[in-house]
Amino acid sequence: GAGVSQTPSNKVTEKGKYVELRCDPISGHTALYWYRQSLGQGPEFLIYFQGTGAADDSGLPNDRFFAVRPEGSVSTLKIQRTERGDSAVYLCASSLRSGTGALNTEAFFGQGTRLTVV
Amino acid sequence: ELKVEQNPLFLSMQEGKNYTIYCNYSTTSDRLYWYRQDPGKSLESLFVLLSNGAVKQEGRLMASLDTKARLSTLHITAAVHDLSATYFCAVGDSGTYKYIFGTGTRLKVLA
């Protein structure tokens, strides 16, 4: 596709429920990122994929959060037992390449999924 | 741990005026990005700065990078209302794949 696509654009869920957020990166981009943005804040790193593997998941807040990218393209962020504090905009980004000193590291962001836990 | 600070956090300026937004970061990095975000929208890439002394310009915006001072600036020349948005810098965390974002500068250009 032309850009990074995220679905759904909005998700309202009850506390304790399970949710899945989907990200479809730009075709050919091997690097994929998930960020979380709370109101009035800058995006906060959650997890990074290089291909199918999670190269860095140090930003995931706890074990309720998990992400996969089984075929190296589409990624799904999964949140179990949602809490009201999980409410935020979840942003996905992809880049052609990544890493220190690499060219073509510019990350392109999707429109985000606004998650509201009630 | 890499920390990124932007200032000012809020900026209200008249059309036609010039101003600079500052992005300071705490540890060595080799890549820095500027993004624009409109309310309710995602992040739009503005500039990619990869080396000391890099300067890039697009329209009324100019970004520069001083890796020795660990400082990047985003300069606005003759502001117009359409530039009203929140501007973020994002710094690459050396040796990792992370980008650490600043707190953002909310710019409002008054007609």
Coordinates of N, CA and C in Angstrom, one line a residue:
Chain A
G1 N 0.8 -1.2 0.0 CA 0.0 0.0 0.0 C 0.9 1.2 0.0
A2 N 0.2 2.4 -0.1 CA 0.9 3.6 -0.2 C 1.6 4.0 1.1
G3 N 0.9 3.7 2.2 CA 1.5 4.1 3.5 C 1.2 3.0 4.5
V4 N 1.6 3.3 5.8 CA 1.3 2.4 6.9 C -0.2 2.4 7.2
S5 N -0.8 1.2 7.3 CA -2.2 1.1 7.6 C -2.4 0.5 8.9
Q6 N -3.3 1.1 9.7 CA -3.6 0.5 11.0 C -5.1 0.3 11.2
T7 N -5.5 -0.8 11.7 CA -6.9 -1.0 12.0 C -7.0 -1.7 13.4
P8 N -8.2 -1.4 14.1 CA -9.1 -0.4 13.7 C -8.6 1.0 14.0
S9 N -9.3 2.0 13.5 CA -8.8 3.4 13.8 C -9.2 3.8 15.3
N10 N -10.3 3.2 15.7 CA -10.8 3.4 17.1 C -11.3 2.1 17.7
K11 N -11.0 1.9 18.9 CA -11.4 0.7 19.6 C -11.8 1.1 21.0
V12 N -13.0 0.8 21.4 CA -13.5 0.9 22.8 C -13.7 -0.5 23.4
T13 N -13.1 -0.7 24.5 CA -13.3 -2.0 25.1 C -13.5 -1.9 26.6
E14 N -14.0 -2.9 27.2 CA -14.3 -2.9 28.6 C -13.0 -3.4 29.4
K15 N -12.8 -2.9 30.5 CA -11.7 -3.3 31.4 C -11.7 -4.8 31.5
G16 N -10.5 -5.4 31.4 CA -10.4 -6.8 31.5 C -10.5 -7.6 30.2
K17 N -10.9 -6.9 29.1 CA -11.0 -7.6 27.9 C -9.7 -7.7 27.1
Y18 N -9.7 -8.5 26.1 CA -8.5 -8.7 25.2 C -8.7 -7.9 23.9
V19 N -7.7 -7.3 23.5 CA -7.7 -6.6 22.2 C -6.6 -6.9 21.3
E20 N -6.8 -6.8 20.0 CA -5.7 -6.9 19.0 C -5.8 -5.7 18.1
L21 N -4.6 -5.1 17.9 CA -4.4 -4.0 17.0 C -3.5 -4.4 15.9
R22 N -3.9 -4.0 14.7 CA -3.2 -4.5 13.5 C -2.5 -3.4 12.8
C23 N -1.3 -3.8 12.3 CA -0.5 -2.8 11.5 C 0.0 -3.5 10.2
D24 N -0.3 -2.8 9.1 CA 0.2 -3.2 7.8 C 1.2 -2.2 7.3
P25 N 2.5 -2.6 7.3 CA 3.5 -1.6 7.0 C 3.6 -1.3 5.5
I26 N 4.5 -0.4 5.1 CA 4.8 -0.1 3.7 C 5.5 -1.3 3.1
S27 N 5.0 -1.7 1.9 CA 5.6 -2.9 1.3 C 7.1 -2.8 1.1
G28 N 7.8 -3.8 1.5 CA 9.2 -3.8 1.4 C 10.0 -3.3 2.6
H29 N 9.3 -2.7 3.5 CA 9.9 -2.3 4.8 C 10.1 -3.4 5.7
T30 N 11.4 -3.6 6.1 CA 11.7 -4.7 7.0 C 11.6 -4.4 8.4
A31 N 11.8 -3.1 8.7 CA 11.7 -2.6 10.1 C 10.3 -2.2 10.5
L32 N 9.8 -2.6 11.6 CA 8.5 -2.2 12.1 C 8.5 -1.8 13.6
Y33 N 7.9 -0.7 13.9 CA 7.9 -0.3 15.3 C 6.5 -0.1 15.8
W34 N 6.3 -0.3 17.1 CA 5.1 0.1 17.8 C 5.4 1.1 18.8
Y35 N 4.6 2.2 18.9 CA 4.8 3.2 19.9 C 3.4 3.5 20.5
R36 N 3.4 4.1 21.7 CA 2.2 4.4 22.3 C 2.2 5.9 22.7
Q37 N 1.2 6.6 22.4 CA 1.1 8.0 22.6 C -0.1 8.4 23.5
S38 N 0.2 8.9 24.7 CA -0.8 9.4 25.6 C -1.1 10.9 25.3
L39 N -2.2 11.3 25.7 CA -2.6 12.7 25.4 C -1.6 13.7 25.8
G40 N -1.2 14.6 24.9 CA -0.2 15.6 25.3 C 1.2 15.2 25.5
Q41 N 1.5 13.9 25.1 CA 2.9 13.4 25.3 C 3.5 13.0 23.9
G42 N 4.8 12.8 23.9 CA 5.4 12.3 22.7 C 5.3 10.8 22.7
P43 N 5.4 10.2 21.5 CA 5.3 8.7 21.4 C 6.3 8.0 22.3
E44 N 5.9 6.9 22.8 CA 6.8 6.1 23.7 C 7.0 4.8 23.0
F45 N 8.3 4.4 22.9 CA 8.7 3.2 22.3 C 8.1 1.9 23.0
L46 N 7.6 1.0 22.2 CA 7.1 -0.3 22.8 C 8.0 -1.4 22.3
I47 N 8.0 -1.6 21.0 CA 8.7 -2.8 20.5 C 9.1 -2.6 19.1
Y48 N 10.2 -3.3 18.7 CA 10.7 -3.1 17.3 C 10.9 -4.5 16.7
F49 N 10.5 -4.7 15.5 CA 10.8 -5.9 14.7 C 11.7 -5.7 13.5
Q50 N 12.6 -6.6 13.4 CA 13.4 -6.7 12.2 C 13.0 -8.0 11.5
G51 N 12.3 -7.9 10.4 CA 11.7 -9.1 9.8 C 10.7 -9.7 10.7
T52 N 10.8 -11.0 11.0 CA 9.8 -11.7 11.8 C 10.1 -11.6 13.3
G53 N 11.3 -11.3 13.7 CA 11.7 -11.4 15.1 C 11.6 -10.0 15.8
A54 N 11.3 -10.1 17.0 CA 11.2 -8.9 17.9 C 12.7 -8.6 18.4
A55 N 13.3 -7.6 17.7 CA 14.7 -7.4 18.1 C 14.8 -6.6 19.4
D56 N 13.8 -5.9 19.8 CA 13.8 -5.1 21.0 C 12.4 -4.9 21.5
D57 N 12.1 -5.6 22.6 CA 10.8 -5.4 23.2 C 10.9 -4.8 24.6
S58 N 11.9 -4.0 24.8 CA 12.2 -3.4 26.1 C 11.2 -2.4 26.5
G59 N 10.4 -1.9 25.6 CA 9.4 -0.8 25.9 C 8.0 -1.4 26.3
L60 N 7.8 -2.7 26.1 CA 6.5 -3.2 26.5 C 6.4 -3.1 28.0
P61 N 5.3 -2.5 28.5 CA 5.1 -2.1 29.9 C 5.0 -3.3 30.9
N62 N 4.5 -4.4 30.4 CA 4.3 -5.6 31.3 C 3.9 -6.8 30.4
D63 N 3.7 -7.9 31.0 CA 3.5 -9.2 30.2 C 2.1 -9.2 29.7
R64 N 1.2 -8.2 29.9 CA -0.1 -8.2 29.3 C 0.0 -7.8 27.8
F65 N 1.2 -7.2 27.5 CA 1.4 -6.7 26.1 C 2.3 -7.7 25.3
F66 N 1.9 -8.0 24.1 CA 2.6 -8.9 23.3 C 2.4 -8.5 21.8
A67 N 3.4 -8.7 21.0 CA 3.3 -8.4 19.6 C 3.9 -9.5 18.7
V68 N 3.3 -9.7 17.6 CA 3.9 -10.7 16.6 C 3.9 -10.1 15.2
R69 N 4.8 -10.8 14.4 CA 4.9 -10.4 13.0 C 5.3 -11.7 12.3
P70 N 4.4 -12.6 12.2 CA 4.8 -14.0 11.8 C 5.4 -14.1 10.4
E71 N 5.0 -13.3 9.5 CA 5.5 -13.4 8.1 C 6.4 -12.2 7.7
G72 N 6.8 -11.4 8.7 CA 7.6 -10.3 8.4 C 7.0 -9.1 7.7
S73 N 5.7 -9.1 7.7 CA 5.0 -8.0 7.1 C 4.0 -7.4 8.1
V74 N 2.7 -7.9 8.1 CA 1.7 -7.4 9.0 C 2.1 -7.8 10.5
S75 N 1.8 -6.9 11.4 CA 2.1 -7.1 12.8 C 0.8 -6.9 13.6
T76 N 0.7 -7.6 14.7 CA -0.4 -7.5 15.6 C 0.1 -7.2 17.0
L77 N -0.4 -6.2 17.6 CA -0.2 -5.9 19.0 C -1.3 -6.4 19.8
K78 N -1.0 -7.2 20.8 CA -2.1 -7.9 21.6 C -2.0 -7.4 23.0
I79 N -3.1 -7.0 23.6 CA -3.2 -6.6 25.0 C -4.2 -7.4 25.7
Q80 N -3.7 -8.1 26.8 CA -4.6 -9.0 27.6 C -5.1 -8.2 28.8
R81 N -6.2 -8.5 29.3 CA -6.8 -8.0 30.6 C -6.6 -6.5 30.6
T82 N -7.1 -5.8 29.6 CA -6.9 -4.4 29.5 C -7.3 -3.6 30.7
E83 N -6.5 -2.5 31.0 CA -6.8 -1.7 32.1 C -7.0 -0.2 31.6
R84 N -7.7 0.6 32.4 CA -8.0 1.9 31.9 C -6.7 2.7 31.6
G85 N -5.6 2.4 32.2 CA -4.4 3.1 32.0 C -3.8 2.7 30.6
D86 N -4.3 1.7 30.0 CA -3.8 1.3 28.6 C -4.4 2.2 27.6
S87 N -5.4 3.1 27.9 CA -6.0 4.0 27.0 C -5.0 4.9 26.4
A88 N -4.9 5.0 25.1 CA -3.9 5.8 24.4 C -4.0 5.6 22.9
V89 N -3.2 6.3 22.1 CA -3.2 6.1 20.7 C -1.9 5.2 20.5
Y90 N -2.2 4.1 19.8 CA -1.1 3.1 19.5 C -0.7 3.3 18.0
L91 N 0.6 3.7 17.9 CA 1.1 4.1 16.6 C 2.0 3.0 16.1
C92 N 1.9 2.7 14.8 CA 2.9 1.8 14.2 C 3.7 2.5 13.1
A93 N 4.9 2.2 13.0 CA 5.8 2.8 12.0 C 6.6 1.8 11.3
S94 N 7.0 2.0 10.1 CA 7.9 1.1 9.4 C 9.0 1.9 8.7
S95 N 10.1 1.3 8.5 CA 11.2 1.9 7.7 C 11.9 0.9 6.8
L96 N 12.5 1.4 5.8 CA 13.2 0.5 4.9 C 14.3 -0.3 5.6
R97 N 15.0 0.4 6.4 CA 16.1 -0.2 7.1 C 16.2 0.4 8.5
S98 N 17.1 0.0 9.3 CA 17.2 0.5 10.6 C 18.6 0.3 11.1
G99 N 18.9 0.8 12.3 CA 20.1 0.6 12.9 C 21.1 1.8 12.9
T100 N 22.0 1.7 13.7 CA 23.0 2.8 13.8 C 23.7 3.0 12.5
G101 N 23.7 4.2 12.1 CA 24.5 4.6 10.9 C 23.9 4.2 9.6
A102 N 22.7 3.6 9.6 CA 22.1 3.1 8.4 C 21.4 4.2 7.7
L103 N 21.5 4.2 6.4 CA 20.7 5.1 5.5 C 19.3 4.5 5.5
N104 N 18.4 5.4 4.9 CA 17.0 4.9 4.8 C 16.4 4.4 6.1
T105 N 16.7 5.1 7.1 CA 16.1 4.8 8.4 C 14.9 5.6 8.8
E106 N 14.5 6.4 7.9 CA 13.3 7.3 8.1 C 12.1 6.4 8.4
A107 N 11.4 6.7 9.5 CA 10.3 5.9 9.9 C 9.0 6.6 9.5
F108 N 8.1 5.9 8.8 CA 6.8 6.4 8.4 C 5.7 5.9 9.3
F109 N 4.9 6.7 9.8 CA 3.9 6.4 10.8 C 2.5 6.2 10.2
G110 N 1.8 5.2 10.8 CA 0.4 5.1 10.4 C -0.5 6.1 11.2
Q111 N -1.8 6.0 10.9 CA -2.7 7.0 11.5 C -3.0 6.6 13.0
G112 N -2.6 5.4 13.4 CA -2.8 5.1 14.8 C -4.2 4.4 15.1
T113 N -4.2 3.7 16.2 CA -5.4 3.2 16.7 C -5.7 3.8 18.1
R114 N -6.8 4.5 18.2 CA -7.1 5.1 19.5 C -7.9 4.1 20.3
L115 N -7.2 3.6 21.4 CA -7.8 2.6 22.3 C -8.3 3.3 23.5
T116 N -9.6 3.0 23.8 CA -10.2 3.5 25.0 C -10.7 2.3 25.8
V117 N -10.3 2.2 27.1 CA -10.7 1.2 28.0 C -11.6 1.8 29.0
V118 N -12.9 1.3 29.0 CA -13.9 1.9 29.9 C -14.2 0.9 31.1
Chain B
E1 N 21.0 6.2 29.9 CA 19.7 6.2 29.3 C 19.5 7.5 28.5
L2 N 19.1 7.4 27.3 CA 18.9 8.5 26.4 C 17.7 9.3 26.8
K3 N 17.8 10.6 27.0 CA 16.7 11.5 27.3 C 16.7 12.6 26.3
V4 N 15.5 13.0 25.9 CA 15.4 14.0 24.9 C 14.4 15.1 25.4
E5 N 14.9 16.3 25.4 CA 14.1 17.5 25.9 C 13.9 18.5 24.8
Q6 N 12.7 19.0 24.7 CA 12.4 20.1 23.8 C 12.0 21.3 24.5
N7 N 12.4 22.4 24.0 CA 11.8 23.7 24.5 C 11.7 24.7 23.4
P8 N 10.7 25.5 23.5 CA 9.7 25.5 24.5 C 8.6 24.4 24.3
L9 N 7.8 24.2 25.3 CA 6.7 23.2 25.2 C 5.6 23.8 24.4
F10 N 5.4 25.1 24.6 CA 4.3 25.8 24.0 C 4.9 27.1 23.3
L11 N 4.4 27.4 22.2 CA 4.9 28.6 21.5 C 3.7 29.2 20.7
S12 N 3.4 30.5 21.1 CA 2.4 31.2 20.4 C 3.1 32.4 19.7
M13 N 3.0 32.5 18.4 CA 3.7 33.5 17.7 C 2.8 34.2 16.6
Q14 N 3.2 35.4 16.3 CA 2.5 36.1 15.3 C 3.0 35.7 13.9
E15 N 2.1 35.7 12.9 CA 2.5 35.5 11.5 C 3.6 36.5 11.1
G16 N 4.5 35.9 10.3 CA 5.6 36.8 9.9 C 6.8 36.8 10.7
K17 N 6.7 36.3 11.9 CA 7.8 36.3 12.9 C 8.7 35.0 12.7
N18 N 9.9 35.1 13.2 CA 10.8 34.0 13.2 C 11.0 33.4 14.6
Y19 N 11.2 32.1 14.7 CA 11.5 31.5 16.0 C 12.2 30.2 15.8
T20 N 12.8 29.7 17.0 CA 13.5 28.5 16.9 C 13.1 27.6 18.0
I21 N 12.9 26.3 17.7 CA 12.6 25.2 18.7 C 13.9 24.4 18.9
Y22 N 14.1 24.1 20.1 CA 15.4 23.4 20.5 C 15.1 22.0 20.9
C23 N 16.0 21.1 20.5 CA 15.9 19.7 20.9 C 17.3 19.3 21.5
N24 N 17.4 19.0 22.8 CA 18.6 18.6 23.4 C 18.5 17.1 23.8
Y25 N 19.6 16.4 23.7 CA 19.6 15.0 24.0 C 20.8 14.7 24.9
S26 N 20.7 13.6 25.6 CA 21.7 13.4 26.7 C 22.8 12.5 26.4
T27 N 22.7 11.6 25.4 CA 23.9 10.8 25.1 C 24.1 10.8 23.6
T28 N 25.2 10.3 23.2 CA 25.6 10.3 21.8 C 24.6 9.6 20.9
S29 N 24.3 10.2 19.7 CA 23.4 9.7 18.7 C 23.9 10.0 17.4
D30 N 23.5 9.2 16.4 CA 24.0 9.5 15.0 C 22.8 9.7 14.1
R31 N 21.6 9.9 14.7 CA 20.5 10.2 13.8 C 19.4 10.9 14.6
L32 N 18.8 11.9 13.9 CA 17.8 12.7 14.6 C 16.8 13.0 13.5
Y33 N 15.5 13.1 13.9 CA 14.4 13.3 13.0 C 13.5 14.3 13.6
W34 N 12.9 15.1 12.7 CA 11.8 16.0 13.1 C 10.5 15.6 12.5
Y35 N 9.4 15.6 13.3 CA 8.1 15.2 12.8 C 7.1 16.4 13.2
R36 N 6.1 16.4 12.4 CA 5.0 17.3 12.6 C 3.7 16.5 12.9
Q37 N 2.9 16.9 13.9 CA 1.7 16.2 14.2 C 0.6 17.2 14.3
D38 N -0.5 17.1 13.5 CA -1.7 17.9 13.5 C -2.6 17.2 14.5
P39 N -3.5 18.0 15.1 CA -4.4 17.4 16.1 C -5.2 16.2 15.6
G40 N -5.2 15.1 16.3 CA -5.9 13.9 15.9 C -5.3 13.2 14.8
K41 N -4.1 13.6 14.3 CA -3.5 13.0 13.2 C -2.2 12.2 13.6
S42 N -1.6 11.5 12.6 CA -0.4 10.8 12.9 C 0.8 11.8 12.7
L43 N 2.0 11.2 12.7 CA 3.2 12.0 12.6 C 3.7 12.0 11.1
E44 N 4.0 13.2 10.7 CA 4.5 13.5 9.3 C 6.0 13.8 9.4
S45 N 6.8 13.0 8.7 CA 8.2 13.2 8.7 C 8.6 14.5 8.0
L46 N 9.4 15.3 8.7 CA 9.9 16.6 8.1 C 11.3 16.5 7.7
F47 N 12.2 16.1 8.6 CA 13.6 16.1 8.3 C 14.3 14.9 8.9
V48 N 15.4 14.4 8.2 CA 16.2 13.4 8.7 C 17.7 14.0 8.7
L49 N 18.3 14.0 9.9 CA 19.6 14.5 10.1 C 20.5 13.4 10.6
L50 N 21.6 13.2 9.8 CA 22.4 12.0 10.1 C 23.9 12.3 10.4
S51 N 24.3 13.6 10.3 CA 25.7 13.9 10.6 C 25.8 15.2 11.2
N52 N 27.0 15.4 11.9 CA 27.2 16.7 12.5 C 27.3 17.8 11.5
G53 N 26.6 18.9 11.8 CA 26.6 20.0 10.9 C 25.5 19.9 9.8
A54 N 24.8 18.9 9.8 CA 23.7 18.7 8.8 C 22.7 19.8 8.9
V55 N 22.4 20.4 7.8 CA 21.3 21.4 7.7 C 20.4 21.1 6.6
K56 N 19.1 21.1 6.9 CA 18.1 20.8 5.8 C 17.0 21.9 5.9
Q57 N 16.5 22.2 4.7 CA 15.5 23.3 4.6 C 14.4 22.8 3.7
E58 N 13.1 23.1 4.2 CA 12.0 22.9 3.4 C 11.0 24.0 3.6
G59 N 10.8 24.8 2.6 CA 9.9 26.0 2.8 C 10.4 26.9 3.9
R60 N 9.5 27.2 4.9 CA 9.8 28.1 6.0 C 10.5 27.4 7.1
L61 N 10.8 26.1 7.0 CA 11.4 25.4 8.1 C 12.8 25.0 7.8
M62 N 13.7 25.1 8.7 CA 15.1 24.7 8.6 C 15.6 24.0 9.8
A63 N 16.1 22.8 9.6 CA 16.6 22.0 10.8 C 18.1 21.8 10.7
S64 N 18.8 21.8 11.9 CA 20.2 21.7 11.9 C 20.6 20.7 13.0
L65 N 21.8 20.2 13.0 CA 22.2 19.2 14.0 C 23.6 19.5 14.4
D66 N 23.9 19.6 15.7 CA 25.2 19.7 16.2 C 25.4 18.5 17.2
T67 N 26.1 17.5 16.7 CA 26.2 16.3 17.5 C 27.2 16.5 18.7
K68 N 28.1 17.4 18.6 CA 29.0 17.7 19.7 C 28.2 18.3 20.9
A69 N 27.3 19.2 20.6 CA 26.5 19.9 21.6 C 25.3 19.1 21.9
R70 N 25.1 18.0 21.2 CA 23.9 17.2 21.3 C 22.6 18.1 21.3
L71 N 22.6 18.8 20.2 CA 21.5 19.8 20.0 C 21.1 19.9 18.6
S72 N 19.8 19.9 18.4 CA 19.2 20.2 17.1 C 18.2 21.3 17.2
T73 N 18.2 22.1 16.1 CA 17.2 23.2 16.1 C 16.3 23.1 14.9
L74 N 15.1 23.6 15.1 CA 14.1 23.7 14.0 C 13.8 25.2 14.0
H75 N 14.2 25.9 12.9 CA 14.0 27.3 12.8 C 12.8 27.6 11.9
I76 N 12.0 28.5 12.3 CA 10.8 28.9 11.5 C 11.0 30.3 11.0
T77 N 10.9 30.5 9.8 CA 11.0 31.8 9.2 C 9.7 32.3 8.7
A78 N 9.4 33.5 9.1 CA 8.2 34.2 8.6 C 7.0 33.3 8.7
A79 N 6.6 32.9 10.0 CA 5.6 31.9 10.2 C 4.3 32.3 9.6
V80 N 3.6 31.2 9.2 CA 2.2 31.4 8.6 C 1.3 30.5 9.4
H81 N 0.0 30.7 9.4 CA -1.0 30.0 10.2 C -0.9 28.5 9.9
D82 N -0.6 28.1 8.7 CA -0.6 26.7 8.3 C 0.5 25.9 9.1
L83 N 1.4 26.6 9.7 CA 2.5 25.9 10.4 C 2.0 25.5 11.8
S84 N 0.9 25.9 12.2 CA 0.4 25.5 13.6 C 0.2 24.0 13.7
A85 N 0.9 23.4 14.6 CA 0.9 22.0 14.8 C 1.8 21.7 16.0
T86 N 2.0 20.4 16.4 CA 2.9 20.0 17.4 C 4.2 19.4 16.7
Y87 N 5.3 19.9 17.0 CA 6.6 19.4 16.4 C 7.4 18.6 17.4
F88 N 7.8 17.4 16.9 CA 8.6 16.5 17.8 C 9.9 16.3 17.2
C89 N 10.9 16.2 18.0 CA 12.2 15.6 17.5 C 12.3 14.2 18.1
A90 N 12.9 13.3 17.4 CA 13.1 11.9 17.8 C 14.6 11.6 17.5
V91 N 15.2 11.1 18.6 CA 16.7 10.8 18.5 C 16.9 9.3 18.5
G92 N 17.8 8.8 17.6 CA 18.1 7.4 17.6 C 19.0 7.0 18.8
D93 N 18.6 6.0 19.5 CA 19.4 5.6 20.6 C 20.5 4.7 20.1
S94 N 21.7 5.2 20.2 CA 22.9 4.5 19.6 C 23.0 3.0 20.1
G95 N 23.3 2.1 19.2 CA 23.4 0.7 19.5 C 22.1 0.0 19.6
T96 N 21.0 0.7 19.5 CA 19.7 0.1 19.5 C 18.9 0.5 18.3
Y97 N 17.7 0.1 18.2 CA 16.8 0.5 17.1 C 15.8 1.5 17.5
K98 N 15.8 1.9 18.8 CA 14.8 2.8 19.3 C 15.0 4.2 18.8
Y99 N 13.9 4.9 18.7 CA 13.8 6.4 18.6 C 13.2 6.9 19.9
I100 N 13.8 7.8 20.5 CA 13.3 8.4 21.7 C 12.8 9.8 21.3
F101 N 11.5 10.0 21.6 CA 10.9 11.3 21.2 C 11.0 12.3 22.3
G102 N 11.0 13.5 21.9 CA 10.9 14.6 22.8 C 9.5 14.8 23.3
T103 N 9.3 15.8 24.2 CA 7.9 16.0 24.7 C 7.1 16.8 23.7
G104 N 7.7 17.3 22.7 CA 6.9 18.1 21.7 C 6.8 19.5 22.0
T105 N 6.7 20.3 20.9 CA 6.5 21.8 21.0 C 5.2 22.1 20.3
R106 N 4.2 22.6 21.1 CA 2.9 22.9 20.5 C 3.0 24.4 20.0
L107 N 3.0 24.5 18.6 CA 3.1 25.8 18.0 C 1.8 26.3 17.5
K108 N 1.5 27.6 17.9 CA 0.3 28.2 17.4 C 0.7 29.5 16.8
V109 N 0.3 29.7 15.5 CA 0.7 30.9 14.8 C -0.6 31.7 14.6
L110 N -0.5 32.9 15.2 CA -1.7 33.8 15.2 C -1.7 34.7 14.0
A111 N -2.9 34.8 13.4 CA -3.0 35.6 12.2 C -3.0 37.1 12.6

